[in-house]
């Protein structure tokens, strides 16, 4: 019989923001990169989202491009130091529900796997912090201990699908008995692959896909954690366009 696994996205599912954004902020704080890039490129997009006049995904897309550009040519020692600071200072900023689910899976002897679009060097540290069995993130390629600007992504549904196939083979996982946790449409294939899909604070796009899917609309749990309350919703919950 195959083993039971639990696949967790990190940003927005476990961590309450973006590990990449936190790392970007630390690089600026320690004067490793110039904050001018933030003010010239990403600040206005962030402010639009902060005022709920723009989309968070637009902000993240802009930050991602700027982040990769800013990291190119940096020494791995600087990146490791600032990554350690992110984990030391920010890694407890997680959703209570997801943290409790990780513990429940580990207590029951399940395989816990983190699959995230965040940089692999951050994902690995987060996985160690929460005792995950294994993990994979976006691969930032280093040559001679310096980031060369190449990223092999893990933020899209296709890449996560391939990663799951590899983990299934590696650990002899029974997907029908397994669990997946995600929050954006990049997690949709991960949720479709398992018998127990859970969407945590899902985006409108993900919730719409779940509601219109003949299979996972019947098997998914929708969990929302806001302020001091955690509650569940039906996949066919009303969505308001404003």
Coordinates of C-alpha atoms in Angstrom, one line a residue:
X1 CA 0.0 0.0 0.0
X2 CA 1.2 3.5 -0.9
X3 CA 2.1 6.1 1.8
X4 CA 0.0 9.1 2.7
X5 CA 1.6 12.5 1.9
X6 CA 0.6 16.1 2.5
X7 CA 1.7 18.7 -0.1
X8 CA 1.9 22.3 1.1
X9 CA 2.4 25.4 -0.8
X10 CA 4.1 28.1 1.4
X11 CA 3.4 31.7 0.4
X12 CA -0.2 32.5 1.3
X13 CA -0.9 29.0 2.4
X14 CA 1.5 28.5 5.3
X15 CA 3.4 31.8 5.4
X16 CA 1.1 34.9 5.6
X17 CA 3.0 36.8 2.9
X18 CA 5.8 36.1 0.4
X19 CA 9.2 34.7 1.5
X20 CA 10.7 36.3 -1.6
X21 CA 9.3 39.7 -0.7
X22 CA 10.7 39.4 2.9
X23 CA 14.1 38.4 1.5
X24 CA 14.0 41.4 -0.9
X25 CA 13.3 43.7 2.1
X26 CA 16.2 42.2 4.1
X27 CA 18.6 42.7 1.1
X28 CA 17.6 46.4 1.1
X29 CA 17.9 46.7 4.9
X30 CA 21.4 45.4 5.0
X31 CA 22.4 47.7 2.0
X32 CA 23.2 44.6 -0.2
X33 CA 21.0 46.0 -2.9
X34 CA 20.0 49.6 -3.6
X35 CA 16.6 50.6 -2.3
X36 CA 16.3 53.0 -5.3
X37 CA 15.1 50.0 -7.4
X38 CA 12.1 49.6 -5.0
X39 CA 11.1 53.2 -5.1
X40 CA 11.5 53.5 -8.9
X41 CA 9.7 50.3 -9.9
X42 CA 7.7 48.4 -7.2
X43 CA 6.5 51.0 -4.7
X44 CA 3.6 52.4 -6.8
X45 CA 2.3 48.9 -7.6
X46 CA 2.5 48.0 -3.9
X47 CA 0.6 51.1 -2.9
X48 CA -2.1 50.4 -5.5
X49 CA -2.5 46.9 -4.0
X50 CA -2.3 48.2 -0.4
X51 CA -5.2 50.6 -1.2
X52 CA -7.1 47.7 -2.8
X53 CA -7.0 49.5 -6.2
X54 CA -4.6 47.0 -7.8
X55 CA -3.9 43.3 -7.8
X56 CA -1.4 41.6 -5.5
X57 CA -0.3 39.3 -8.3
X58 CA 0.7 42.4 -10.3
X59 CA 2.8 43.5 -7.4
X60 CA 4.4 40.1 -7.0
X61 CA 5.2 39.8 -10.7
X62 CA 6.9 43.2 -10.7
X63 CA 8.8 42.3 -7.5
X64 CA 9.9 38.9 -8.9
X65 CA 11.5 40.5 -12.0
X66 CA 13.2 43.1 -9.9
X67 CA 14.3 40.5 -7.3
X68 CA 16.0 38.3 -9.9
X69 CA 17.7 41.3 -11.5
X70 CA 18.9 42.6 -8.1
X71 CA 20.2 39.2 -7.0
X72 CA 22.2 38.6 -10.2
X73 CA 25.9 38.6 -9.5
X74 CA 25.5 38.5 -5.7
X75 CA 27.7 36.2 -3.7
X76 CA 26.0 33.2 -2.1
X77 CA 27.3 34.2 1.3
X78 CA 25.2 37.4 1.3
X79 CA 22.2 35.6 0.1
X80 CA 22.5 32.9 2.8
X81 CA 23.0 35.5 5.5
X82 CA 19.9 37.4 4.6
X83 CA 17.9 34.2 4.1
X84 CA 18.8 33.1 7.6
X85 CA 17.6 36.5 8.9
X86 CA 14.2 36.0 7.1
X87 CA 13.8 32.6 8.8
X88 CA 15.0 33.8 12.2
X89 CA 12.7 36.9 12.3
X90 CA 9.7 36.0 10.1
X91 CA 9.2 32.3 9.9
X92 CA 6.7 32.2 12.8
X93 CA 4.4 34.5 10.8
X94 CA 2.2 31.7 9.6
X95 CA -1.5 30.7 9.6
X96 CA -2.5 28.8 12.7
X97 CA -4.6 26.4 10.7
X98 CA -1.8 25.4 8.4
X99 CA 0.7 25.0 11.2
X100 CA -1.7 22.8 13.1
X101 CA -2.2 20.6 10.0
X102 CA 1.5 20.2 9.5
X103 CA 1.7 18.9 13.1
X104 CA -1.3 16.6 12.6
X105 CA 0.3 15.0 9.5
X106 CA 3.6 14.5 11.2
X107 CA 2.0 13.1 14.3
X108 CA 0.2 10.6 12.1
X109 CA 3.3 9.5 10.3
X110 CA 2.5 11.2 7.0
X111 CA 5.1 12.4 4.6
X112 CA 5.1 16.3 4.6
X113 CA 6.3 18.0 1.4
X114 CA 6.7 21.7 0.8
X115 CA 6.3 22.8 -2.9
X116 CA 6.7 26.5 -3.4
X117 CA 7.5 29.1 -6.0
X118 CA 9.7 30.9 -3.6
X119 CA 13.5 30.5 -4.0
X120 CA 14.7 27.1 -3.1
X121 CA 17.3 28.4 -0.6
X122 CA 14.4 29.9 1.4
X123 CA 12.1 26.9 1.0
X124 CA 14.7 24.6 2.3
X125 CA 15.2 26.6 5.5
X126 CA 11.4 26.9 6.0
X127 CA 11.0 23.1 5.5
X128 CA 13.7 22.5 8.1
X129 CA 12.0 24.9 10.5
X130 CA 8.7 23.0 10.3
X131 CA 10.2 19.5 10.1
X132 CA 9.0 18.8 6.5
X133 CA 10.1 15.4 5.1
X134 CA 11.1 17.0 1.8
X135 CA 10.7 20.2 -0.3
X136 CA 11.3 21.9 -3.6
X137 CA 11.3 25.5 -4.6
X138 CA 12.3 27.6 -7.6
X139 CA 15.9 26.8 -8.4
X140 CA 18.1 29.9 -8.5
X141 CA 21.2 28.8 -10.3
X142 CA 24.7 29.6 -8.9
X143 CA 28.0 29.5 -10.7
X144 CA 31.2 30.0 -8.8
X145 CA 29.2 30.8 -5.7
X146 CA 27.4 33.7 -7.5
X147 CA 23.8 33.8 -8.7
X148 CA 23.9 33.9 -12.5
X149 CA 20.4 35.2 -13.1
X150 CA 18.8 31.9 -14.2
X151 CA 15.7 30.7 -12.4
X152 CA 14.0 27.3 -13.0
X153 CA 10.5 28.1 -11.7
X154 CA 8.2 26.2 -9.3
X155 CA 5.3 28.6 -9.2
X156 CA 3.2 27.3 -12.0
X157 CA 0.8 24.4 -12.0
X158 CA 2.8 22.4 -14.6
X159 CA 6.0 22.6 -12.7
X160 CA 4.3 21.5 -9.4
X161 CA 2.6 18.7 -11.3
X162 CA 6.0 17.3 -12.4
X163 CA 7.4 17.7 -8.9
X164 CA 4.5 15.7 -7.5
X165 CA 5.2 12.9 -10.0
X166 CA 8.8 12.8 -8.8
X167 CA 7.8 12.7 -5.1
X168 CA 5.2 10.0 -5.7
X169 CA 7.9 7.8 -7.2
X170 CA 10.5 8.7 -4.6
X171 CA 8.3 7.9 -1.6
X172 CA 5.7 5.4 -3.1
X173 CA 2.8 7.8 -2.3
X174 CA -0.9 6.9 -2.7
X175 CA -2.4 10.2 -4.0
X176 CA -5.9 9.1 -3.4
X177 CA -5.3 9.0 0.3
X178 CA -3.1 12.1 0.3
X179 CA -3.7 15.8 1.0
X180 CA -2.8 19.1 -0.7
X181 CA -3.0 22.7 0.6
X182 CA -2.8 25.7 -1.7
X183 CA -4.1 29.2 -2.2
X184 CA -3.7 30.3 -5.8
X185 CA -4.4 28.9 -9.3
X186 CA -0.8 27.7 -9.5
X187 CA -1.8 25.0 -7.0
X188 CA -4.8 23.8 -9.0
X189 CA -3.1 20.7 -10.4
X190 CA -1.7 19.8 -7.0
X191 CA -5.2 20.0 -5.5
X192 CA -6.7 17.9 -8.4
X193 CA -4.1 15.1 -7.9
X194 CA -5.1 14.2 -4.3
X195 CA -8.1 12.7 -2.6
X196 CA -8.2 15.4 0.0
X197 CA -7.7 18.9 -1.5
X198 CA -7.8 22.0 0.8
X199 CA -7.8 25.6 -0.4
X200 CA -6.7 28.0 2.2
X201 CA -7.7 31.7 1.8
X202 CA -8.1 31.0 -2.0
X203 CA -7.9 33.6 -4.6
X204 CA -10.9 34.4 -6.7
X205 CA -9.4 32.5 -9.7
X206 CA -8.7 29.4 -7.7
X207 CA -12.1 29.4 -6.0
X208 CA -13.8 29.8 -9.4
X209 CA -11.8 26.8 -10.8
X210 CA -12.7 24.6 -7.9
X211 CA -16.4 25.5 -8.1
X212 CA -16.5 24.7 -11.8
X213 CA -14.5 21.4 -11.5
X214 CA -16.9 18.4 -11.4
X215 CA -14.5 16.4 -9.2
X216 CA -12.8 18.7 -6.8
X217 CA -15.9 20.8 -6.3
X218 CA -17.2 17.8 -4.4
X219 CA -14.0 16.9 -2.5
X220 CA -12.4 20.2 -1.7
X221 CA -12.5 22.0 1.6
X222 CA -12.3 25.8 1.6
X223 CA -10.7 27.2 4.7
X224 CA -10.6 30.9 5.6
X225 CA -8.5 32.3 8.4
X226 CA -9.1 35.9 9.3
X227 CA -8.4 37.9 12.5
X228 CA -9.1 35.4 15.4
X229 CA -11.4 33.0 13.6
X230 CA -11.0 30.0 11.2
X231 CA -14.0 28.9 9.2
X232 CA -14.9 26.7 6.2
X233 CA -16.9 27.6 3.1
X234 CA -18.7 25.6 0.5
X235 CA -17.0 25.6 -2.9
X236 CA -20.1 27.2 -4.4
X237 CA -20.0 30.2 -2.1
X238 CA -21.2 33.4 -3.7
X239 CA -18.3 35.6 -5.1
X240 CA -18.9 39.3 -5.4
X241 CA -17.5 41.3 -8.3
X242 CA -16.8 44.8 -7.1

